[in-house]
PDB file of C-alpha atoms in Angstrom:
ATOM      1  CA  MET A 539     -56.720 -39.321  11.626  1.00  0.00           C
ATOM      2  CA  THR A 540     -60.635 -40.887  10.582  1.00  0.00           C
ATOM      3  CA  SER A 541     -61.948 -39.584   8.293  1.00  0.00           C
ATOM      4  CA  ALA A 542     -65.072 -38.742  10.750  1.00  0.00           C
ATOM      5  CA  THR A 543     -62.410 -35.718  11.311  1.00  0.00           C
ATOM      6  CA  LEU A 544     -61.600 -34.587   7.749  1.00  0.00           C
ATOM      7  CA  TYR A 545     -65.543 -33.072   7.483  1.00  0.00           C
ATOM      8  CA  ALA A 546     -66.759 -30.473   9.648  1.00  0.00           C
ATOM      9  CA  ARG A 547     -69.366 -31.707  11.843  1.00  0.00           C
ATOM     10  CA  SER A 548     -72.248 -29.428  13.414  1.00  0.00           C
ATOM     11  CA  THR A 549     -72.670 -29.471  16.558  1.00  0.00           C
ATOM     12  CA  SER A 550     -76.274 -28.707  16.551  1.00  0.00           C
ATOM     13  CA  ALA A 551     -79.466 -31.143  15.915  1.00  0.00           C
ATOM     14  CA  PRO A 552     -79.115 -31.481  11.757  1.00  0.00           C
ATOM     15  CA  SER A 553     -82.844 -31.539  12.107  1.00  0.00           C
ATOM     16  CA  THR A 554     -83.018 -27.973  13.056  1.00  0.00           C
ATOM     17  CA  ARG A 555     -80.508 -26.587  10.082  1.00  0.00           C
ATOM     18  CA  PRO A 556     -78.307 -25.433  12.132  1.00  0.00           C
ATOM     19  CA  TRP A 557     -76.762 -23.013   9.949  1.00  0.00           C
ATOM     20  CA  ARG A 558     -76.969 -20.253   7.330  1.00  0.00           C
ATOM     21  CA  THR A 559     -75.804 -19.643   3.679  1.00  0.00           C
ATOM     22  CA  TRP A 560     -75.045 -16.193   3.045  1.00  0.00           C
ATOM     23  CA  ARG A 561     -78.320 -16.838   0.588  1.00  0.00           C
ATOM     24  CA  ASP A 562     -79.980 -17.080   3.376  1.00  0.00           C
ATOM     25  CA  HIS A 563     -78.701 -14.094   4.407  1.00  0.00           C
ATOM     26  CA  ARG A 564     -79.729 -12.114   1.296  1.00  0.00           C
ATOM     27  CA  ALA A 565     -82.886 -14.129   1.219  1.00  0.00           C
ATOM     28  CA  GLY A 566     -83.715 -12.859   4.659  1.00  0.00           C
ATOM     29  CA  GLY A 567     -83.607  -8.533   3.857  1.00  0.00           C
ATOM     30  CA  ALA A 568     -79.293  -8.489   4.735  1.00  0.00           C
ATOM     31  CA  SER A 569     -77.086  -6.146   2.593  1.00  0.00           C
ATOM     32  CA  ALA A 570     -75.702  -7.371   0.147  1.00  0.00           C
ATOM     33  CA  LEU A 571     -72.205  -8.790  -0.177  1.00  0.00           C
ATOM     34  CA  GLU A 572     -69.274  -6.676  -0.039  1.00  0.00           C
ATOM     35  CA  GLY A 573     -66.929  -5.985  -3.531  1.00  0.00           C
ATOM     36  CA  SER A 574     -67.975  -6.701  -6.456  1.00  0.00           C
ATOM     37  CA  ALA A 575     -71.099 -10.016  -7.246  1.00  0.00           C
ATOM     38  CA  THR A 576     -69.039 -11.334 -10.325  1.00  0.00           C
ATOM     39  CA  SER A 577     -66.020 -11.801  -8.178  1.00  0.00           C
ATOM     40  CA  LEU A 578     -64.724 -15.865  -6.924  1.00  0.00           C
ATOM     41  CA  ALA A 579     -64.532 -14.226  -3.805  1.00  0.00           C
ATOM     42  CA  SER A 580     -67.716 -12.898  -3.253  1.00  0.00           C
ATOM     43  CA  ARG A 581     -69.395 -15.901  -5.181  1.00  0.00           C
ATOM     44  CA  VAL A 582     -67.727 -18.330  -3.615  1.00  0.00           C
ATOM     45  CA  ARG A 583     -68.853 -16.537   0.182  1.00  0.00           C
ATOM     46  CA  GLU A 584     -72.629 -16.344  -1.252  1.00  0.00           C
ATOM     47  CA  ALA A 585     -72.701 -19.844  -2.233  1.00  0.00           C
ATOM     48  CA  ALA A 586     -71.025 -21.736   0.161  1.00  0.00           C
ATOM     49  CA  LEU A 587     -69.734 -20.118   3.195  1.00  0.00           C
ATOM     50  CA  LEU A 588     -72.427 -21.238   6.614  1.00  0.00           C
ATOM     51  CA  GLU A 589     -72.373 -19.594   9.733  1.00  0.00           C
ATOM     52  CA  GLY A 590     -72.631 -22.136  12.649  1.00  0.00           C
ATOM     53  CA  ASP A 591     -70.947 -23.635  15.283  1.00  0.00           C
ATOM     54  CA  PHE A 592     -68.806 -26.068  13.843  1.00  0.00           C
ATOM     55  CA  VAL A 593     -65.764 -28.520  14.255  1.00  0.00           C
ATOM     56  CA  LEU A 594     -62.763 -28.556  11.773  1.00  0.00           C
ATOM     57  CA  SER A 595     -60.141 -31.400  10.339  1.00  0.00           C
ATOM     58  CA  SER A 596     -57.605 -29.325  12.505  1.00  0.00           C
ATOM     59  CA  GLY A 597     -60.568 -30.302  15.593  1.00  0.00           C
ATOM     60  CA  ARG A 598     -61.323 -26.464  16.268  1.00  0.00           C
ATOM     61  CA  ARG A 599     -64.714 -24.860  16.963  1.00  0.00           C
ATOM     62  CA  SER A 600     -65.650 -22.536  14.429  1.00  0.00           C
ATOM     63  CA  ARG A 601     -68.974 -19.862  14.121  1.00  0.00           C
ATOM     64  CA  PHE A 602     -67.720 -20.207   9.710  1.00  0.00           C
ATOM     65  CA  TYR A 603     -67.560 -23.496   7.876  1.00  0.00           C
ATOM     66  CA  VAL A 604     -66.526 -23.717   3.165  1.00  0.00           C
ATOM     67  CA  ASP A 605     -68.810 -25.932   2.263  1.00  0.00           C
ATOM     68  CA  LYS A 606     -66.486 -27.256  -0.844  1.00  0.00           C
ATOM     69  CA  TYR A 607     -69.396 -28.658  -2.376  1.00  0.00           C
ATOM     70  CA  LEU A 608     -71.574 -26.309  -1.784  1.00  0.00           C
ATOM     71  CA  PHE A 609     -68.550 -24.285  -4.996  1.00  0.00           C
ATOM     72  CA  SER A 610     -67.851 -27.496  -6.245  1.00  0.00           C
ATOM     73  CA  THR A 611     -71.494 -28.667  -7.038  1.00  0.00           C
ATOM     74  CA  GLU A 612     -71.986 -24.990  -8.985  1.00  0.00           C
ATOM     75  CA  PRO A 613     -70.946 -25.948 -13.061  1.00  0.00           C
ATOM     76  CA  GLY A 614     -69.808 -21.870 -13.431  1.00  0.00           C
ATOM     77  CA  LEU A 615     -67.870 -21.297 -10.242  1.00  0.00           C
ATOM     78  CA  LEU A 616     -66.413 -24.719 -10.881  1.00  0.00           C
ATOM     79  CA  ARG A 617     -65.827 -23.502 -14.023  1.00  0.00           C
ATOM     80  CA  ASP A 618     -64.141 -20.156 -13.280  1.00  0.00           C
ATOM     81  CA  LEU A 619     -62.419 -21.498 -10.166  1.00  0.00           C
ATOM     82  CA  ALA A 620     -60.864 -24.155 -12.682  1.00  0.00           C
ATOM     83  CA  ARG A 621     -59.483 -21.266 -14.456  1.00  0.00           C
ATOM     84  CA  GLY A 622     -58.066 -19.876 -11.656  1.00  0.00           C
ATOM     85  CA  LEU A 623     -56.125 -22.702 -10.396  1.00  0.00           C
ATOM     86  CA  SER A 624     -54.772 -22.952 -13.585  1.00  0.00           C
ATOM     87  CA  ALA A 625     -53.173 -19.857 -14.092  1.00  0.00           C
ATOM     88  CA  LYS A 626     -51.821 -20.872 -11.631  1.00  0.00           C
ATOM     89  CA  LEU A 627     -49.692 -24.008 -12.664  1.00  0.00           C
ATOM     90  CA  PRO A 628     -46.570 -24.095 -12.648  1.00  0.00           C
ATOM     91  CA  GLU A 629     -44.331 -23.863 -15.995  1.00  0.00           C
ATOM     92  CA  GLY A 630     -42.967 -27.907 -16.924  1.00  0.00           C
ATOM     93  CA  VAL A 631     -46.413 -29.724 -14.837  1.00  0.00           C
ATOM     94  CA  ALA A 632     -47.132 -33.074 -16.963  1.00  0.00           C
ATOM     95  CA  LYS A 633     -49.869 -33.853 -14.891  1.00  0.00           C
ATOM     96  CA  LEU A 634     -52.486 -32.831 -11.839  1.00  0.00           C
ATOM     97  CA  ALA A 635     -53.746 -34.947  -9.362  1.00  0.00           C
ATOM     98  CA  GLY A 636     -56.887 -34.672  -7.028  1.00  0.00           C
ATOM     99  CA  VAL A 637     -57.125 -36.244  -3.482  1.00  0.00           C
ATOM    100  CA  GLU A 638     -60.464 -38.467  -3.832  1.00  0.00           C
ATOM    101  CA  LEU A 639     -64.049 -37.408  -3.147  1.00  0.00           C
ATOM    102  CA  GLY A 640     -63.477 -33.285  -2.518  1.00  0.00           C
ATOM    103  CA  ALA A 641     -60.814 -32.122  -5.109  1.00  0.00           C
ATOM    104  CA  VAL A 642     -62.250 -34.592  -8.332  1.00  0.00           C
ATOM    105  CA  PRO A 643     -64.348 -31.846  -9.097  1.00  0.00           C
ATOM    106  CA  LEU A 644     -61.841 -29.548  -9.642  1.00  0.00           C
ATOM    107  CA  VAL A 645     -58.173 -31.734 -10.530  1.00  0.00           C
ATOM    108  CA  ALA A 646     -61.166 -32.893 -13.236  1.00  0.00           C
ATOM    109  CA  ALA A 647     -62.095 -29.155 -14.593  1.00  0.00           C
ATOM    110  CA  THR A 648     -58.600 -27.939 -14.172  1.00  0.00           C
ATOM    111  CA  ALA A 649     -57.484 -30.758 -17.081  1.00  0.00           C
ATOM    112  CA  LEU A 650     -60.478 -30.109 -18.601  1.00  0.00           C
ATOM    113  CA  GLU A 651     -59.276 -26.449 -19.314  1.00  0.00           C
ATOM    114  CA  THR A 652     -55.710 -27.297 -19.159  1.00  0.00           C
ATOM    115  CA  GLY A 653     -55.622 -30.453 -21.162  1.00  0.00           C
ATOM    116  CA  LEU A 654     -53.359 -31.182 -18.731  1.00  0.00           C
ATOM    117  CA  PRO A 655     -53.679 -35.095 -17.417  1.00  0.00           C
ATOM    118  CA  TYR A 656     -54.689 -36.005 -14.381  1.00  0.00           C
ATOM    119  CA  VAL A 657     -55.082 -38.423 -11.149  1.00  0.00           C
ATOM    120  CA  ILE A 658     -56.764 -39.616  -8.011  1.00  0.00           C
ATOM    121  CA  VAL A 659     -55.599 -40.275  -5.063  1.00  0.00           C
ATOM    122  CA  ARG A 660     -57.244 -42.297  -2.801  1.00  0.00           C
ATOM    123  CA  LYS A 661     -57.445 -41.805   0.933  1.00  0.00           C
ATOM    124  CA  GLY A 662     -56.313 -45.926   1.328  1.00  0.00           C
ATOM    125  CA  THR A 663     -55.875 -48.701  -1.346  1.00  0.00           C
ATOM    126  CA  LYS A 664     -57.780 -50.365  -3.123  1.00  0.00           C
ATOM    127  CA  ASP A 665     -58.168 -54.041  -2.811  1.00  0.00           C
ATOM    128  CA  TYR A 666     -60.204 -55.294  -5.894  1.00  0.00           C
ATOM    129  CA  GLY A 667     -59.666 -54.551  -9.141  1.00  0.00           C
ATOM    130  CA  ALA A 668     -56.310 -53.917 -12.024  1.00  0.00           C
ATOM    131  CA  ASN A 669     -55.096 -51.377  -9.401  1.00  0.00           C
ATOM    132  CA  ALA A 670     -55.233 -53.597  -5.709  1.00  0.00           C
ATOM    133  CA  GLY A 671     -52.577 -52.954  -3.517  1.00  0.00           C
ATOM    134  CA  ARG A 672     -52.684 -48.871  -4.739  1.00  0.00           C
ATOM    135  CA  ALA A 673     -53.576 -45.615  -4.118  1.00  0.00           C
ATOM    136  CA  ILE A 674     -53.915 -44.224  -7.309  1.00  0.00           C
ATOM    137  CA  GLU A 675     -55.953 -43.804 -10.405  1.00  0.00           C
ATOM    138  CA  GLY A 676     -55.161 -43.529 -13.616  1.00  0.00           C
ATOM    139  CA  ARG A 677     -51.800 -43.790 -15.641  1.00  0.00           C
ATOM    140  CA  LEU A 678     -48.898 -42.362 -14.045  1.00  0.00           C
ATOM    141  CA  VAL A 679     -45.219 -42.635 -14.952  1.00  0.00           C
ATOM    142  CA  ALA A 680     -42.548 -41.608 -13.266  1.00  0.00           C
ATOM    143  CA  GLY A 681     -39.977 -38.718 -13.257  1.00  0.00           C
ATOM    144  CA  GLU A 682     -43.369 -36.393 -14.943  1.00  0.00           C
ATOM    145  CA  LYS A 683     -43.769 -33.312 -12.445  1.00  0.00           C
ATOM    146  CA  VAL A 684     -47.085 -33.402 -10.621  1.00  0.00           C
ATOM    147  CA  VAL A 685     -49.221 -30.621  -8.976  1.00  0.00           C
ATOM    148  CA  LEU A 686     -51.922 -31.343  -6.507  1.00  0.00           C
ATOM    149  CA  VAL A 687     -55.295 -29.501  -6.377  1.00  0.00           C
ATOM    150  CA  GLU A 688     -56.850 -29.175  -3.583  1.00  0.00           C
ATOM    151  CA  ASP A 689     -60.527 -27.667  -2.364  1.00  0.00           C
ATOM    152  CA  VAL A 690     -59.821 -26.463   1.282  1.00  0.00           C
ATOM    153  CA  VAL A 691     -56.368 -25.868   3.140  1.00  0.00           C
ATOM    154  CA  THR A 692     -56.624 -26.537   6.766  1.00  0.00           C
ATOM    155  CA  THR A 693     -54.213 -28.197   8.153  1.00  0.00           C
ATOM    156  CA  GLY A 694     -52.976 -29.801   4.758  1.00  0.00           C
ATOM    157  CA  THR A 695     -52.698 -32.809   6.357  1.00  0.00           C
ATOM    158  CA  GLN A 696     -54.931 -35.041   3.396  1.00  0.00           C
ATOM    159  CA  VAL A 697     -52.463 -33.308   0.604  1.00  0.00           C
ATOM    160  CA  LEU A 698     -49.772 -33.535   2.485  1.00  0.00           C
ATOM    161  CA  ARG A 699     -49.842 -37.174   2.819  1.00  0.00           C
ATOM    162  CA  ALA A 700     -50.918 -37.651  -0.370  1.00  0.00           C
ATOM    163  CA  ALA A 701     -47.981 -35.841  -2.090  1.00  0.00           C
ATOM    164  CA  GLU A 702     -45.776 -38.944  -0.654  1.00  0.00           C
ATOM    165  CA  VAL A 703     -48.474 -41.164  -1.962  1.00  0.00           C
ATOM    166  CA  LEU A 704     -46.730 -39.502  -5.215  1.00  0.00           C
ATOM    167  CA  GLU A 705     -43.595 -38.863  -4.440  1.00  0.00           C
ATOM    168  CA  GLY A 706     -43.168 -42.737  -3.977  1.00  0.00           C
ATOM    169  CA  GLU A 707     -44.374 -42.963  -7.140  1.00  0.00           C
ATOM    170  CA  GLY A 708     -41.258 -42.073  -8.986  1.00  0.00           C
ATOM    171  CA  THR A 709     -42.832 -38.317  -9.424  1.00  0.00           C
ATOM    172  CA  GLU A 710     -41.999 -34.275  -8.227  1.00  0.00           C
ATOM    173  CA  ILE A 711     -44.421 -32.767  -6.642  1.00  0.00           C
ATOM    174  CA  ALA A 712     -44.457 -29.564  -8.760  1.00  0.00           C
ATOM    175  CA  GLY A 713     -46.731 -27.627  -6.646  1.00  0.00           C
ATOM    176  CA  ILE A 714     -50.187 -27.740  -4.884  1.00  0.00           C
ATOM    177  CA  VAL A 715     -52.729 -25.574  -5.396  1.00  0.00           C
ATOM    178  CA  ALA A 716     -55.947 -24.771  -3.877  1.00  0.00           C
ATOM    179  CA  VAL A 717     -58.962 -22.367  -3.989  1.00  0.00           C
ATOM    180  CA  LEU A 718     -58.973 -21.560  -0.114  1.00  0.00           C
ATOM    181  CA  ASP A 719     -56.523 -21.140   2.046  1.00  0.00           C
ATOM    182  CA  ARG A 720     -57.874 -20.952   5.894  1.00  0.00           C
ATOM    183  CA  ARG A 721     -54.579 -21.104   7.789  1.00  0.00           C
ATOM    184  CA  GLU A 722     -54.205 -19.047  10.140  1.00  0.00           C
ATOM    185  CA  GLU A 723     -51.071 -17.749   8.069  1.00  0.00           C
ATOM    186  CA  ARG A 724     -50.828 -17.688   4.915  1.00  0.00           C
ATOM    187  CA  THR A 725     -47.019 -18.928   3.356  1.00  0.00           C
ATOM    188  CA  PRO A 726     -45.846 -19.354  -0.256  1.00  0.00           C
ATOM    189  CA  ARG A 727     -44.973 -23.235   1.145  1.00  0.00           C
ATOM    190  CA  LEU A 728     -47.473 -26.516   2.270  1.00  0.00           C
ATOM    191  CA  GLY A 729     -44.618 -28.824   4.423  1.00  0.00           C
ATOM    192  CA  PRO A 730     -41.659 -28.634   1.583  1.00  0.00           C
ATOM    193  CA  TYR A 731     -43.818 -27.674  -1.434  1.00  0.00           C
ATOM    194  CA  PRO A 732     -44.471 -24.584  -3.077  1.00  0.00           C
ATOM    195  CA  PHE A 733     -48.348 -23.568  -2.298  1.00  0.00           C
ATOM    196  CA  GLU A 734     -50.654 -20.651  -3.983  1.00  0.00           C
ATOM    197  CA  ALA A 735     -54.512 -20.761  -3.135  1.00  0.00           C
ATOM    198  CA  LEU A 736     -57.188 -18.262  -4.975  1.00  0.00           C
ATOM    199  CA  LEU A 737     -58.565 -18.218  -1.107  1.00  0.00           C
ATOM    200  CA  GLY A 738     -57.567 -16.725   2.211  1.00  0.00           C
ATOM    201  CA  LEU A 739     -60.037 -16.024   4.748  1.00  0.00           C
ATOM    202  CA  GLN A 740     -59.942 -12.662   4.717  1.00  0.00           C
ATOM    203  CA  ASP A 741     -61.131 -12.184   0.796  1.00  0.00           C
ATOM    204  CA  LEU A 742     -64.010 -13.763   2.611  1.00  0.00           C
ATOM    205  CA  GLY A 743     -64.710 -10.984   4.809  1.00  0.00           C
ATOM    206  CA  LEU A 744     -63.765 -13.501   7.745  1.00  0.00           C
ATOM    207  CA  LYS A 745     -60.613 -12.538  10.315  1.00  0.00           C
ATOM    208  CA  LYS A 746     -57.816 -15.077  12.091  1.00  0.00           C
ATOM    209  CA  GLY A 747     -59.358 -16.919  14.775  1.00  0.00           C
ATOM    210  CA  HIS A 748     -62.632 -17.560  12.634  1.00  0.00           C
TER     211      HIS A 748
END
């Protein structure tokens, strides 16, 4: 999988801004979002749900895309997402981990919320500096229980690869937590690891196949 496939690509001309946010709908007089305006689901939907024509990391086309950078760059929403993720951490966790680039704001905010240190897992090894040849930034100790923090899980390929990298350093993966589970079927495991997400498609008012 190339790096280009890790992100959704709009199939329309970029100069025409071929997607609309739910804020655009509201500004245009569309009905208000369903549910409480203070709920995480409605806030994520309003901030980051785009409507258009997109290709997902799975290769499938979708009429909707949740842009993780739109919800993770809003301080108040980022803080509350971190609080939600913190509540889902299992006991005995020694360290958090996040994959560059999208998960870094989330894992940093969750570390601030919990006081747990964290590491960043690169998508490739670094070829310079003190960590040349390694894919992990930060201090990692063999035997530590680590939880991976992720933004949006569509196939899980990227976060599962990160789990393998961490296990290769002698750590134990205690679980994976994410903001959004975009998989067709929500299950309590992602690969061999315990998995929990704050939100699913239905929480954003989307149906399977979207």
